[in-house]
PDB file of C-alpha atoms in Angstrom:
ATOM      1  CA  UNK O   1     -72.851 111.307 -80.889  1.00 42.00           C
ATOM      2  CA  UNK O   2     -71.655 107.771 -80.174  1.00 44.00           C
ATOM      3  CA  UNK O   3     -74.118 105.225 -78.761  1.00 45.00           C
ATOM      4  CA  UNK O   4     -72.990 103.275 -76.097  1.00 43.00           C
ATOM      5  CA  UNK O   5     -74.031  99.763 -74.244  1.00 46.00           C
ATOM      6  CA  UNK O   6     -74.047  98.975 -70.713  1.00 43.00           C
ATOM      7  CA  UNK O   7     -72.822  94.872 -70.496  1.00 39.00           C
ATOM      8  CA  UNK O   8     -72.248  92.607 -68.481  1.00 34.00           C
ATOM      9  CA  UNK O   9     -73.589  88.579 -67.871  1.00 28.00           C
ATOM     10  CA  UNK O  10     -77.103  88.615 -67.926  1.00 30.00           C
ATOM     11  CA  UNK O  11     -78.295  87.088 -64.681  1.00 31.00           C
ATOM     12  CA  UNK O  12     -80.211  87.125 -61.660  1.00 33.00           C
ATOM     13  CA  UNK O  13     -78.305  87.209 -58.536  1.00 33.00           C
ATOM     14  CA  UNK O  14     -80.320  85.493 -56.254  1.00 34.00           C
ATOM     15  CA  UNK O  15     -78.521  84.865 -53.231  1.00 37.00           C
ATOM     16  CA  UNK O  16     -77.848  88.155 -53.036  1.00 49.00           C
ATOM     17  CA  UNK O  17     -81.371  89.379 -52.583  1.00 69.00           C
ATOM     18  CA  UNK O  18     -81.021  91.899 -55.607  1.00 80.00           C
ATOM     19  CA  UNK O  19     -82.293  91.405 -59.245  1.00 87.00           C
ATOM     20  CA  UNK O  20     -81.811  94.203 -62.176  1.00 87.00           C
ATOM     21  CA  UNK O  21     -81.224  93.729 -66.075  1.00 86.00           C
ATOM     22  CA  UNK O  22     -77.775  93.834 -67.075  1.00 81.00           C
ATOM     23  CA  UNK O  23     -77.123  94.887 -70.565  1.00 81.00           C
ATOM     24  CA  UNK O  24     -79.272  98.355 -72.103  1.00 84.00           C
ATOM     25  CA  UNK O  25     -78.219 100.327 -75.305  1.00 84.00           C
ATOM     26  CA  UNK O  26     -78.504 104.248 -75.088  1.00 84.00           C
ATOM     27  CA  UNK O  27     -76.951 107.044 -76.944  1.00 81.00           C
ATOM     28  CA  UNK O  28     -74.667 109.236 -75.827  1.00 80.00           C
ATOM     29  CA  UNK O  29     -76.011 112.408 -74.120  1.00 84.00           C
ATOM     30  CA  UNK O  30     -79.413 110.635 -72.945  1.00 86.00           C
ATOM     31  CA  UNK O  31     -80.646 109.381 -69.887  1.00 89.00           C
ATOM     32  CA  UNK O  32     -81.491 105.545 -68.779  1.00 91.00           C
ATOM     33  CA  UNK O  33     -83.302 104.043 -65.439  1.00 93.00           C
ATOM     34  CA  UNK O  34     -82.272 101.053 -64.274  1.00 92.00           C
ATOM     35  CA  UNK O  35     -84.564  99.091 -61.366  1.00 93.00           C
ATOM     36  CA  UNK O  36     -82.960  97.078 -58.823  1.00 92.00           C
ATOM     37  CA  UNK O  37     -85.549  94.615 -57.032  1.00 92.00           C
ATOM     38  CA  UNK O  38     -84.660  93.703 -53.488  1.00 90.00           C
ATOM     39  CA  UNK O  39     -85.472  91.090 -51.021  1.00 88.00           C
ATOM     40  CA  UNK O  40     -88.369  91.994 -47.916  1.00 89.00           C
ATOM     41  CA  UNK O  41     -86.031  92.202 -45.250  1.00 86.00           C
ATOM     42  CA  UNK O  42     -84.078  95.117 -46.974  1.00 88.00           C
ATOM     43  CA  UNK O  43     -87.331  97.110 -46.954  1.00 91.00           C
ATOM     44  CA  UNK O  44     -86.040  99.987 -44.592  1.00 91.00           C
ATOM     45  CA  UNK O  45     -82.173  99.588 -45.721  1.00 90.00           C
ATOM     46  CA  UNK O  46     -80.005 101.908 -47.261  1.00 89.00           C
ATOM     47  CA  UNK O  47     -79.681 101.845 -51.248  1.00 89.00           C
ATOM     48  CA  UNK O  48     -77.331 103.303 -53.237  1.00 86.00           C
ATOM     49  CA  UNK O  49     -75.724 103.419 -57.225  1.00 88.00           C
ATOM     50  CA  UNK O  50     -71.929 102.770 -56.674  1.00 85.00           C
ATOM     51  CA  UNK O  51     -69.059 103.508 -59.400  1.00 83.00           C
ATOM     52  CA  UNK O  52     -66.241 101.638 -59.890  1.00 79.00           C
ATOM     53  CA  UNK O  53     -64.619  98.772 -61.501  1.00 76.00           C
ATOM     54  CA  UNK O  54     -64.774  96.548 -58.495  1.00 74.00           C
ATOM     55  CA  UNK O  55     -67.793  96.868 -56.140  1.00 69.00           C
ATOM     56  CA  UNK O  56     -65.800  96.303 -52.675  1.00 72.00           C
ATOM     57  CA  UNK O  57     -64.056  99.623 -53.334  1.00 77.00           C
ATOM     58  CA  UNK O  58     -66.770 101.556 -55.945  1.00 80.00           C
ATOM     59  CA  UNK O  59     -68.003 104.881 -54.693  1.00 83.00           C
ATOM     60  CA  UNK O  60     -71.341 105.697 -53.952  1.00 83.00           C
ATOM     61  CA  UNK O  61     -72.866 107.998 -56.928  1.00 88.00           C
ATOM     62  CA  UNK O  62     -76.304 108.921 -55.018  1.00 90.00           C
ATOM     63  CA  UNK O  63     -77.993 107.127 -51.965  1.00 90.00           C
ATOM     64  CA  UNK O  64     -81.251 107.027 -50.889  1.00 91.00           C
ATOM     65  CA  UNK O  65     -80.686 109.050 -47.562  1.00 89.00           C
ATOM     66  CA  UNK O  66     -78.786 111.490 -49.499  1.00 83.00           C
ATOM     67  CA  UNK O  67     -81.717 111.982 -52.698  1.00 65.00           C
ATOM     68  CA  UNK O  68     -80.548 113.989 -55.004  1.00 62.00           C
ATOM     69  CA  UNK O  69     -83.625 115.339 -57.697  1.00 58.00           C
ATOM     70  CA  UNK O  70     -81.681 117.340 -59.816  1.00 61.00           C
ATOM     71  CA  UNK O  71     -77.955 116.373 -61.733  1.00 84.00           C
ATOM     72  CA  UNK O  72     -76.443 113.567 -63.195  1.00 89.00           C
ATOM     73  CA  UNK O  73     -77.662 110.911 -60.637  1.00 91.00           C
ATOM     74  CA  UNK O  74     -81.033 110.512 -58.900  1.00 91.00           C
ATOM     75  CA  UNK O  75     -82.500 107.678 -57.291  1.00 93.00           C
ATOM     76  CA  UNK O  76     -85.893 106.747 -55.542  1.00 93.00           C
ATOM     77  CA  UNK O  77     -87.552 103.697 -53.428  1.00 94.00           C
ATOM     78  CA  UNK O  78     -90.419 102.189 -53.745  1.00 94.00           C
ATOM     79  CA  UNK O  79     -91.109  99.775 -50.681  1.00 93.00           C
ATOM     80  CA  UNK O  80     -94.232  98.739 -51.803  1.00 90.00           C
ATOM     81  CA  UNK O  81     -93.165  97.253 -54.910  1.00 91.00           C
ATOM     82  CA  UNK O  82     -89.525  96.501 -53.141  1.00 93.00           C
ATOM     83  CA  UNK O  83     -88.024  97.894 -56.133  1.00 94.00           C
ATOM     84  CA  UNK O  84     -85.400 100.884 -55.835  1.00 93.00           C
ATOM     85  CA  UNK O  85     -84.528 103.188 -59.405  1.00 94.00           C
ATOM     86  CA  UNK O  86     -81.301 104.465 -60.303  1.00 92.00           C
ATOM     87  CA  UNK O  87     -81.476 107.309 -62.982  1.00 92.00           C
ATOM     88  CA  UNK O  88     -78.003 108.446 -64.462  1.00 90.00           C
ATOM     89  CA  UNK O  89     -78.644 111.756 -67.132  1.00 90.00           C
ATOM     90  CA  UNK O  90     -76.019 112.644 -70.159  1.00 88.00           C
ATOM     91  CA  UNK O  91     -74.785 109.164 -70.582  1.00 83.00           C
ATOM     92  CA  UNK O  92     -71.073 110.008 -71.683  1.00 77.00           C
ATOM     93  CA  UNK O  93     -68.263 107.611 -72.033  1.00 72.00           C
ATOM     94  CA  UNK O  94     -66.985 108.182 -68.595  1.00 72.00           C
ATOM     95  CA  UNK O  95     -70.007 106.732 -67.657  1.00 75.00           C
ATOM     96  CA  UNK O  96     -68.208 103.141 -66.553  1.00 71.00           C
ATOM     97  CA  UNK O  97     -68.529 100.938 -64.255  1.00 76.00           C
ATOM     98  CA  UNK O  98     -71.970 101.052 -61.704  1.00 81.00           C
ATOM     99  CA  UNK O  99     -73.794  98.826 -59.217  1.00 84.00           C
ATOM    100  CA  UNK O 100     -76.923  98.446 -57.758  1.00 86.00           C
ATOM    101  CA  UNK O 101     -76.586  98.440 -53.732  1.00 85.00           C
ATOM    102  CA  UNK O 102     -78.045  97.745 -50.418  1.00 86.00           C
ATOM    103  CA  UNK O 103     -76.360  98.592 -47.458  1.00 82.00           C
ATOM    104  CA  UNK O 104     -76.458  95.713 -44.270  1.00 79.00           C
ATOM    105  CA  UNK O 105     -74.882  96.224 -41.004  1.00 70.00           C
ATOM    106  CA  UNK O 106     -71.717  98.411 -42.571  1.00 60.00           C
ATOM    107  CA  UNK O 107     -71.331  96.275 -45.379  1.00 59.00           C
ATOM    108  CA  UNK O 108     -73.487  96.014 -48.654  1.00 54.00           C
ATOM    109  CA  UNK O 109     -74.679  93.522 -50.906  1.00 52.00           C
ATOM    110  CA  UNK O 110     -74.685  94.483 -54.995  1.00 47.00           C
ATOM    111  CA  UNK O 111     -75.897  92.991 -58.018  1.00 47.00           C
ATOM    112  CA  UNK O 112     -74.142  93.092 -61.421  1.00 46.00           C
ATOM    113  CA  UNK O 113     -72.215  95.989 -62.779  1.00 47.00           C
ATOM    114  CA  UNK O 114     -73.332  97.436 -65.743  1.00 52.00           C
ATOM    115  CA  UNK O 115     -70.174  99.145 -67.634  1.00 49.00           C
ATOM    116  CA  UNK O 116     -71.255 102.010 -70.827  1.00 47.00           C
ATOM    117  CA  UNK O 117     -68.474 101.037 -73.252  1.00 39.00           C
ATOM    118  CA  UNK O 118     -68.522 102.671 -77.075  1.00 43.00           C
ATOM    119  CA  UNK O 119     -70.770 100.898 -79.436  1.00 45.00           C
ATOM    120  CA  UNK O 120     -69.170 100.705 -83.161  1.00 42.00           C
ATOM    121  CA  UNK O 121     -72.348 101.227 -84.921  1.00 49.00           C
ATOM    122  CA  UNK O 122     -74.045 104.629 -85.242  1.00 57.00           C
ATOM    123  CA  UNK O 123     -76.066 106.584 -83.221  1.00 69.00           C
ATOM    124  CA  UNK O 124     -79.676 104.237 -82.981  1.00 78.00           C
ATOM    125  CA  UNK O 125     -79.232 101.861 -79.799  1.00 85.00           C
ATOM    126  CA  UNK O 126     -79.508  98.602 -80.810  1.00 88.00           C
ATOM    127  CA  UNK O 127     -82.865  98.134 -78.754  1.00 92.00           C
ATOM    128  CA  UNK O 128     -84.916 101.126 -77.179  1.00 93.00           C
ATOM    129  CA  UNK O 129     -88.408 101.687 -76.943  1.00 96.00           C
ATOM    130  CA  UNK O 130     -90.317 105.007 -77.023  1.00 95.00           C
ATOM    131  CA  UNK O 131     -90.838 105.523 -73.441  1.00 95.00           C
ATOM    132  CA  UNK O 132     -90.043 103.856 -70.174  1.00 97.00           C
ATOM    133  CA  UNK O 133     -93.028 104.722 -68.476  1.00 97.00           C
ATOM    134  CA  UNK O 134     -96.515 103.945 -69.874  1.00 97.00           C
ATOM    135  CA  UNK O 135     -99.899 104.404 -68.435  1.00 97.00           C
ATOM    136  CA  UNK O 136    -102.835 101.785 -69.035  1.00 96.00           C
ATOM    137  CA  UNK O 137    -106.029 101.663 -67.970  1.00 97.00           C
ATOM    138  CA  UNK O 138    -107.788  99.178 -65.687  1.00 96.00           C
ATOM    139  CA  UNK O 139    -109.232  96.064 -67.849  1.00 95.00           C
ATOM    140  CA  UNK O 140    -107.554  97.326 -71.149  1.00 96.00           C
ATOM    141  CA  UNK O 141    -104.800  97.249 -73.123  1.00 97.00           C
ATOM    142  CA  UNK O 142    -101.282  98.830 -73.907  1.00 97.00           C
ATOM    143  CA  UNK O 143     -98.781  98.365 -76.852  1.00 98.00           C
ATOM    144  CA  UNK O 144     -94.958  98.650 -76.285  1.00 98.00           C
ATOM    145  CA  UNK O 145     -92.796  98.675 -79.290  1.00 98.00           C
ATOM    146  CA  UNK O 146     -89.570  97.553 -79.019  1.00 97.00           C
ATOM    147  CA  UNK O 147     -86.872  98.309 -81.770  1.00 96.00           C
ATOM    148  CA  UNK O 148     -83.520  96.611 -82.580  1.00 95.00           C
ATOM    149  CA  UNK O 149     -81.155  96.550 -84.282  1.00 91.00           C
ATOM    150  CA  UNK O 150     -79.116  93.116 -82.828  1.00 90.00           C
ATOM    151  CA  UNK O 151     -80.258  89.820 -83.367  1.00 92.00           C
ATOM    152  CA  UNK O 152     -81.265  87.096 -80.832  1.00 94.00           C
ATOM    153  CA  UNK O 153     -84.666  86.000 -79.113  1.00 95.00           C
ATOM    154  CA  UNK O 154     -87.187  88.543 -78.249  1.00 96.00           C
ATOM    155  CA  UNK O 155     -88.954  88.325 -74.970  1.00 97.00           C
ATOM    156  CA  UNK O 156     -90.887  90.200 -72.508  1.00 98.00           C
ATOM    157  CA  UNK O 157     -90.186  90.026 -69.115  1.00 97.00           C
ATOM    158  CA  UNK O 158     -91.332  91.141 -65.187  1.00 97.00           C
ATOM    159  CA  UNK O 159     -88.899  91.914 -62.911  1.00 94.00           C
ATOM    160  CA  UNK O 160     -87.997  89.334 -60.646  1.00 90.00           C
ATOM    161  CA  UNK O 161     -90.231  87.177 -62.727  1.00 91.00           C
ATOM    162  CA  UNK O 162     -91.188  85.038 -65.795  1.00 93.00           C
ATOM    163  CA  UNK O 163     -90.734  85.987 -69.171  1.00 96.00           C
ATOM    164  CA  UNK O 164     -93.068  85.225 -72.196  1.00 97.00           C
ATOM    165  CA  UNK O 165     -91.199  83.685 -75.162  1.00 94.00           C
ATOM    166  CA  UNK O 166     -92.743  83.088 -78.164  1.00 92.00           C
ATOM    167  CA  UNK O 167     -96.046  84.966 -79.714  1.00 94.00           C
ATOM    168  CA  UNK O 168     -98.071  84.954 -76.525  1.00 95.00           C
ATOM    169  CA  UNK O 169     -97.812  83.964 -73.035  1.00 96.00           C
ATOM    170  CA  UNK O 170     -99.138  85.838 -69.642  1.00 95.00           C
ATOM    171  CA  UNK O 171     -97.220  86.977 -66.772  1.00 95.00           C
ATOM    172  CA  UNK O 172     -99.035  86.865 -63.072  1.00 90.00           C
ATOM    173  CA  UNK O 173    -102.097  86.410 -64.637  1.00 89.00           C
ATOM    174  CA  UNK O 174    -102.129  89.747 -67.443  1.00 94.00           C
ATOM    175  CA  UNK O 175    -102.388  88.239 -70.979  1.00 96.00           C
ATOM    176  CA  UNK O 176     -99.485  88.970 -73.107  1.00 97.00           C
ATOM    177  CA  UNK O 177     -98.325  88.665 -76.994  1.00 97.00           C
ATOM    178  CA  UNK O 178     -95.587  89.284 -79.198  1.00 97.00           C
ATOM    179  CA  UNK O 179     -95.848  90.466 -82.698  1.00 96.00           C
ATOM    180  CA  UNK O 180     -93.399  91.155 -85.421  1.00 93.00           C
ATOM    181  CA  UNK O 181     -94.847  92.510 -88.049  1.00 91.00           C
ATOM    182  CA  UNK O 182     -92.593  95.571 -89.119  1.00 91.00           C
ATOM    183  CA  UNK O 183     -88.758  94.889 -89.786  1.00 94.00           C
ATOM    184  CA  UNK O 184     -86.658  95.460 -86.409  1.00 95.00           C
ATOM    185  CA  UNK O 185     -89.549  96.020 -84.166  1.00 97.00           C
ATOM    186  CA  UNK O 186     -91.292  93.464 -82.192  1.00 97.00           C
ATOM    187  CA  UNK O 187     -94.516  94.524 -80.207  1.00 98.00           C
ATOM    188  CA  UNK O 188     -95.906  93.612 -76.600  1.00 98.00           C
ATOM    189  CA  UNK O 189     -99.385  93.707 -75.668  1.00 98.00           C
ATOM    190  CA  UNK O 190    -100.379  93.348 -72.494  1.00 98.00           C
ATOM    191  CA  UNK O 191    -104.398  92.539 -72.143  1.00 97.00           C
ATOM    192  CA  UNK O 192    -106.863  92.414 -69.891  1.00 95.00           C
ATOM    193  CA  UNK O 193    -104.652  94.572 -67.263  1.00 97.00           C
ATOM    194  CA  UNK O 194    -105.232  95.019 -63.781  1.00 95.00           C
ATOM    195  CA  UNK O 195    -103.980  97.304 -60.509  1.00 95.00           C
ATOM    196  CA  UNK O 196    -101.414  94.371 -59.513  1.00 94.00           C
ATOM    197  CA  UNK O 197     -99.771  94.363 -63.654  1.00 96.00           C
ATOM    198  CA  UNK O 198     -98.006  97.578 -62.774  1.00 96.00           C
ATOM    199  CA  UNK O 199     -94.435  97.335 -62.275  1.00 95.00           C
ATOM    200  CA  UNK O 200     -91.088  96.966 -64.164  1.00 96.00           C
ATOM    201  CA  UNK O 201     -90.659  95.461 -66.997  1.00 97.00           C
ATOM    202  CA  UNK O 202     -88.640  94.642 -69.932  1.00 97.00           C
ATOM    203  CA  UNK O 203     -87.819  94.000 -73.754  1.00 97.00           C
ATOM    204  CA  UNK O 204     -85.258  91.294 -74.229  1.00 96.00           C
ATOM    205  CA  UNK O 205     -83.605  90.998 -77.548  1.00 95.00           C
ATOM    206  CA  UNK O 206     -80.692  88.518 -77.738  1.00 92.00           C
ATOM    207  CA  UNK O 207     -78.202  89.878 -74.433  1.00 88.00           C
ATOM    208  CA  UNK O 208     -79.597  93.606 -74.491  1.00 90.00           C
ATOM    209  CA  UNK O 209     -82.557  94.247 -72.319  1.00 92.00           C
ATOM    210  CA  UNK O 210     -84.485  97.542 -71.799  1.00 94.00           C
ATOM    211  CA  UNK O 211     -86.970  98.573 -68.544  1.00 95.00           C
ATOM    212  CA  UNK O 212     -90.325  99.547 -69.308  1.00 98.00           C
ATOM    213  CA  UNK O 213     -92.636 100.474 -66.176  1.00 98.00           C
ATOM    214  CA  UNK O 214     -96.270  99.984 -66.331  1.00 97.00           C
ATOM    215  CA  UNK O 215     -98.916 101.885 -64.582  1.00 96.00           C
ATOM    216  CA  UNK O 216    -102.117 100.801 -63.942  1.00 96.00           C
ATOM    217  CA  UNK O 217    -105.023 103.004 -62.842  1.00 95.00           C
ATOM    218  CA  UNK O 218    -108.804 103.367 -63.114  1.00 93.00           C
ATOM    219  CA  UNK O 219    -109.412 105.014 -66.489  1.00 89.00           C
ATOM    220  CA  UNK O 220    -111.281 108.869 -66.031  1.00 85.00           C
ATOM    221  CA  UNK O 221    -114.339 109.244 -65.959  1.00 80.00           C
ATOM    222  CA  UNK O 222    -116.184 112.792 -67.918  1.00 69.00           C
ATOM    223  CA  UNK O 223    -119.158 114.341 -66.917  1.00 56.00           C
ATOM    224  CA  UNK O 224    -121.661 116.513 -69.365  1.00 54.00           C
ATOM    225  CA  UNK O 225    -123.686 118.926 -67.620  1.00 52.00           C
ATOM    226  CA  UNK O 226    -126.203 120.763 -69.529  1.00 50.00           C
ATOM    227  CA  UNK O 227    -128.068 124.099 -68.655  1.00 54.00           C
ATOM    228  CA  UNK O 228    -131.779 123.803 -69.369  1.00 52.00           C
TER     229      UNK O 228
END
């Protein structure tokens, strides 16, 4: 298996109401999600994952009126957190060439193209983490690990918000630190989490990022009964 890397600029298109990351490592045959944040007033609009080279004639993979759950492509919206997921299974390298979209009035609005090209190294992406979904509990902690194999600045980052550079920081209010202490893996701790810290997220390692989303919930609670 070959690994490949979707690339592009990394940026936040602002004035076009739609923020993702841009660059993610995967190998060959697995799966990635990729969230798109939109702006309020697209809450009830179409959104789709478009293919193609150039986004004014791409064609639309999977939409949201048109869900698909099962395939290659499935995507899902979630209005609360304004955030809309793309999911794309058996990354090959065919796999070229995609947008986040939001359809207005007949026309659409996108956000950068990420494009899965062949990565010359071997199969380990060059920054992955175990999971892209992790629970946490209410007041409590969570660890991410985030391994690498490139070089450049390691941050963590909310999407559509600040990032925390450096060994600690917090992001809307949830405490957060970095620590290296193992060779090509940096580690994220979020503390002292709450209902409002879940949401995407992501590792940042010199141009590649990779989403993380963090839920929050009430840890259970166990009961003991005993029969007398």
């Amino acid at each position: 298996m070959h690994t490949y890397s979707a690339s592009n600029i990394f940026e936040k298109i602002i004035f076009h109401s739609v923020t993702t990351v841009s660059k993610v490592s995967v190998k060959a045959g697995d799966s990635i999600t990729i969230p798109c944040l939109y702006g309020p007033k697209y809450m009830n609009h179409v959104k789709y994952l478009c293919k193609g080279y150039h986004w004014s004639s791409c064609s639309y993979a999977v939409k949201t009126n048109q869900p698909r759950s099962s395939g290659k492509f499935s995507i899902s919206d979630d209005k609360n957190q304004r955030i809309f997921t793309v999911t794309i299974k058996d990354l090959t390298n065919t796999d070229t060439d995609y947008w986040c979209v939001v359809e207005i009035n007949g026309g659409h609005i996108s956000v950068i193209i990420f494009t899965f090209v062949k990565n010359t190294k071997d199969d380990t992406p060059s920054l992955s983490v175990d999971h892209q979904e992790i629970t946490g509990f209410i007041g409590e902690s969570i660890n991410i690990s985030c391994y690498y194999r490139n070089s450049g600045e390691s941050r963590w980052c909310r999407l559509g918000m600040n990032c925390v550079t450096g060994s600690s920081g917090s992001i809307d209010g949830t405490s957060v630190t970095i620590s290296a202490t193992v060779s090509n893996v940096f580690t994220v701790t979020m503390s002292r989490l709450k209902t409002e810290s879940s949401g995407w997220y992501y590792c940042v390692k010199g141009e590649l990022q990779m989403p993380v989303h963090v839920n929050v919930t009430e840890r259970p609670t166990t009961s003991k009964y005993y029969i007398m």
